[in-house]
Amino acid sequence: MEIRKEQVVLVLTAALVGWLTYGSFSTNVRRGGTVKRADAPTLTHTRVIDPALVLPEKRELAGRNVRELFSPPSDTRPLPPLAFVPPPQVPLAILRPPPEPGPLPRLYGRFLRVEPTITPVAGLFAQGEDVSFRGGDDEASAAANATPDPVAKVELSAAERAERVASHKKLYDWVRTVELKFGQITNRDRYALARRPAEDVLFVEFNPATGKPRLPGQAPVPLARANVAEFGFADTIPNQLELRRAEFGDPLAMAEYDAAISFAVACVDQHVETPRALEIAAEMFTRAAAVAREDPVPRLGLARCYEVGFDFERAFQEYRSLMAGAYARNPLVLVRLAVLEARFRMFDRAEERMREAERYGRTVWHVQFCLGRFLRERGRPEEAVEHLRLANQYEPTGPEAKHERARIRLELARALLATGNVTEGAEWYDKARQADPTEQLAQAGIVSASVMAGGRSGGTMNGAGTADKGVAASSSENAEFELLLALGLESLARRDEASAARAEQSLRLAASADPLRASFAWRALSYLAETTGYPEEALRMSELALENDPTDAYSLYQRGRLLAARDDLDGAVDSFTRALDIELDLPDVLAALGEVAYRRGDYAAAERYLERALALEPKLASVGTLRGVNFLEMGALGDAEAAFKQALSVAPDHPGARSGIAWCHYARGDATEALARFRELDDNRRAEPESDPYRVHARAEIARISDHLEKVVWSDRFERRTLLNGWETEEKTGPLVAIHDGHVSLAGTFKSNGRARLWQLKNAGAFVAFEARITIKSGTTGRVGLFVSRESSRAGDTQVESEVTVSRHNDLGKNTIQTRLMKRGEEELPYTDVVGFDWKLDQPMVVRIERTGDSSDTRVRVLVDGFPVLDDKPMPNLGRTNADLRLGIFAEGQTGRQVQVEVDDVELVYRDRQ
């Protein structure tokens, strides 16, 4: 086999490396079975030359484009990429006010999220007037307040007379002798008068038109029972209760026991309207307990009376007495005591006792009902549904228990709505209405379910999530709080002028119907005021809602949005944070906090909030777009592009996301694709008016990028020995221009009054900016600065047509920066001092003159070390596109004055339209 030269070289190289490696590890030499340690090497100090002393000074390259390896050298380069200009932000979706009953706060977005729109309604919220308590017109008010004329006699029909008699019977006691008389029966124990047929009726007759006795001061007139055909008492709830109470014997008969318990329970329900009802209930429970000593129900009813009457100590004593006796394991006793403990916020103990009651009475509907309601109120509706289904399974039967059956079904429907199961919840509300057609809570629940499902009228929910007809026609007349609130929210969802007026009226009535729960109405009124063009009223009503219930998450969210719209960002953050303290999983609140952080420029905090919001609700396109914009502000281009793509996967025509994607292409260096994307965005929204902000932004970006692509930067670092590169000089006044050590110097003594200059020529239409690093040395007594001028030459004489200069004051010891905008004929125009800026000697200053606008509206801007000292000043004479401009450095002084200035790092920005 023939051995190749490469193989021989490889073998020899490997042998050499192995020998050298072996020698480096052979510090110990083994000889004759002994080890001899080698002598320590002698170290000698060698002086190493500092590279900084022999290498050329490193140039400052920060912020400049560095030429790629192996690319040909060039003194021009493209401008650095444009700064990002955020597109118009698509407003984040907002939440409509939730119904009550309604979903859990974490489900608000699923059912209540809408796009923000404002539909102005003139006169909806009258200034200085509570419109909910406005009366009718002046004539109706006058008629209502008018005193009836007792002389006037009006002939009434039989039906009208019957209606008037019925209305009088609701207000007065009455007796019928020869004629029907109205007044007051004053017998002792008058409600049992029917049981005493021999007793006269003591009667005081009233004038029903005035409500006063016909003969003031006269004693009651005794009417013999033989002359009284019939009598009755005013048809009021107190009288009804007293008459029903008088029907029971004392002591109570066992046959009356069930009726007495039902009557006592009804009295407890009437205690708000009639304070006497609670006394009657306590009396009936006490009498029932004496009849059935083995039944705990009467004593439980008595304890309930104590609870309702706020005598909690006696209520606890009654429950403890029952627990100490034979009812220690009675599920009804256990669950009722647990309900009272929960009222005092002893939640753990209450739940433990309810679970114990369930073990002893799983089939007792009241136990399952109380446990389910407890779990729902504790924010655990999923668990509550299980127990409430059992309560419905074991619900009481019989016509007398229709109210209990309706209550159980209502509670199950409420829990189902809280879990977001709107369709089944509406079905159970309808079943509750079937059990008790007069139950307004059922009607209110049906309307609330319809509003959650996007319906516009009340009724039962069908499978399509819309509402059947039925409750929509329910009048708010005699409506209670729940129904008034539901009808108001239903009208609010319609978003038209007539519905807004109905919503305002219903919600104000609801707020006055139940002051303890008025926050539900005030927060809805706040939303109504906001969406109809009354921001001040909206904020005021949100404050009222929070005064009524400081722990309401929606009211805090609504107030935070309104404060953010007023630029009160601290107040908005406080409200949003308090809302998250109540319910953490609120994506809309998290998104709102992210938006506030973005507005503040705290992009890191904004990213954390927006990321959490999208983790909870990934299909929020506007939030995803805002996150992408936030990433661009942070400089995370890849993350921004991913965020925009995610938003477009949800909403393909989202203008903010499409604009963001276009900018991402530009930031990656593909300006052609970016321009195409911006043009597609403009074309996609051609149905919108020309003033559409997204079209305006897209067109502005197209113009900005196109204009930027035309511009190039010509730079000169003077790293040569000859000036060249198109520089021209003017040295006849004395100071001379020289190039050395990587910069140009203009130095010397003025031999005559005038200027010494170094300049470039550039067409006025192409010129954009001129910049140089200028160092004025100590001892300079002349004026030194940067200039841009348009000049004309005639017969060898130069005439300045227009000139912009920025220079240092020409007196030694003064560091004042001065500017001057001069045109022909204004050669003696004085310089203007720039207050607050100094041009110190022996320190490099970066001076820049920029041109903006077009030829007909040319404006200039002057910057010193990046700070504008002159901005947006018109100089139309510099904009003539058919003329050349001189751009350079000048030194000006009188005879004998000296100047020494160094110029470096010159940059000229111009348009290259080739």
XYZ file of N, CA, C and O in Angstrom, residues 20 79 169 370 380 537 769 803 911:
36
model
N 5.428 16.028 23.928
C 5.325 17.275 24.686
C 4.396 17.133 25.881
O 4.656 17.654 26.979
N -30.085 54.907 6.935
C -30.373 55.422 8.273
C -30.729 54.280 9.212
O -31.215 53.232 8.768
N -113.701 50.516 52.184
C -113.566 49.364 53.079
C -112.106 48.982 53.333
O -111.813 48.323 54.334
N -80.849 24.477 53.037
C -79.995 25.399 53.795
C -78.517 25.181 53.470
O -77.754 26.148 53.337
N -69.489 28.865 46.179
C -69.260 27.485 45.722
C -70.544 26.934 45.107
O -71.144 25.978 45.598
N -71.939 61.861 35.806
C -72.976 61.117 36.511
C -72.559 59.658 36.704
O -72.849 59.048 37.731
N -30.404 66.602 6.953
C -29.788 67.000 8.216
C -28.280 67.054 8.050
O -27.693 66.342 7.217
N -29.974 81.698 5.655
C -28.962 80.989 6.439
C -29.493 80.669 7.842
O -30.209 81.468 8.450
N -31.571 62.674 0.756
C -32.417 61.732 0.022
C -31.702 61.310 -1.264
O -31.264 62.161 -2.034
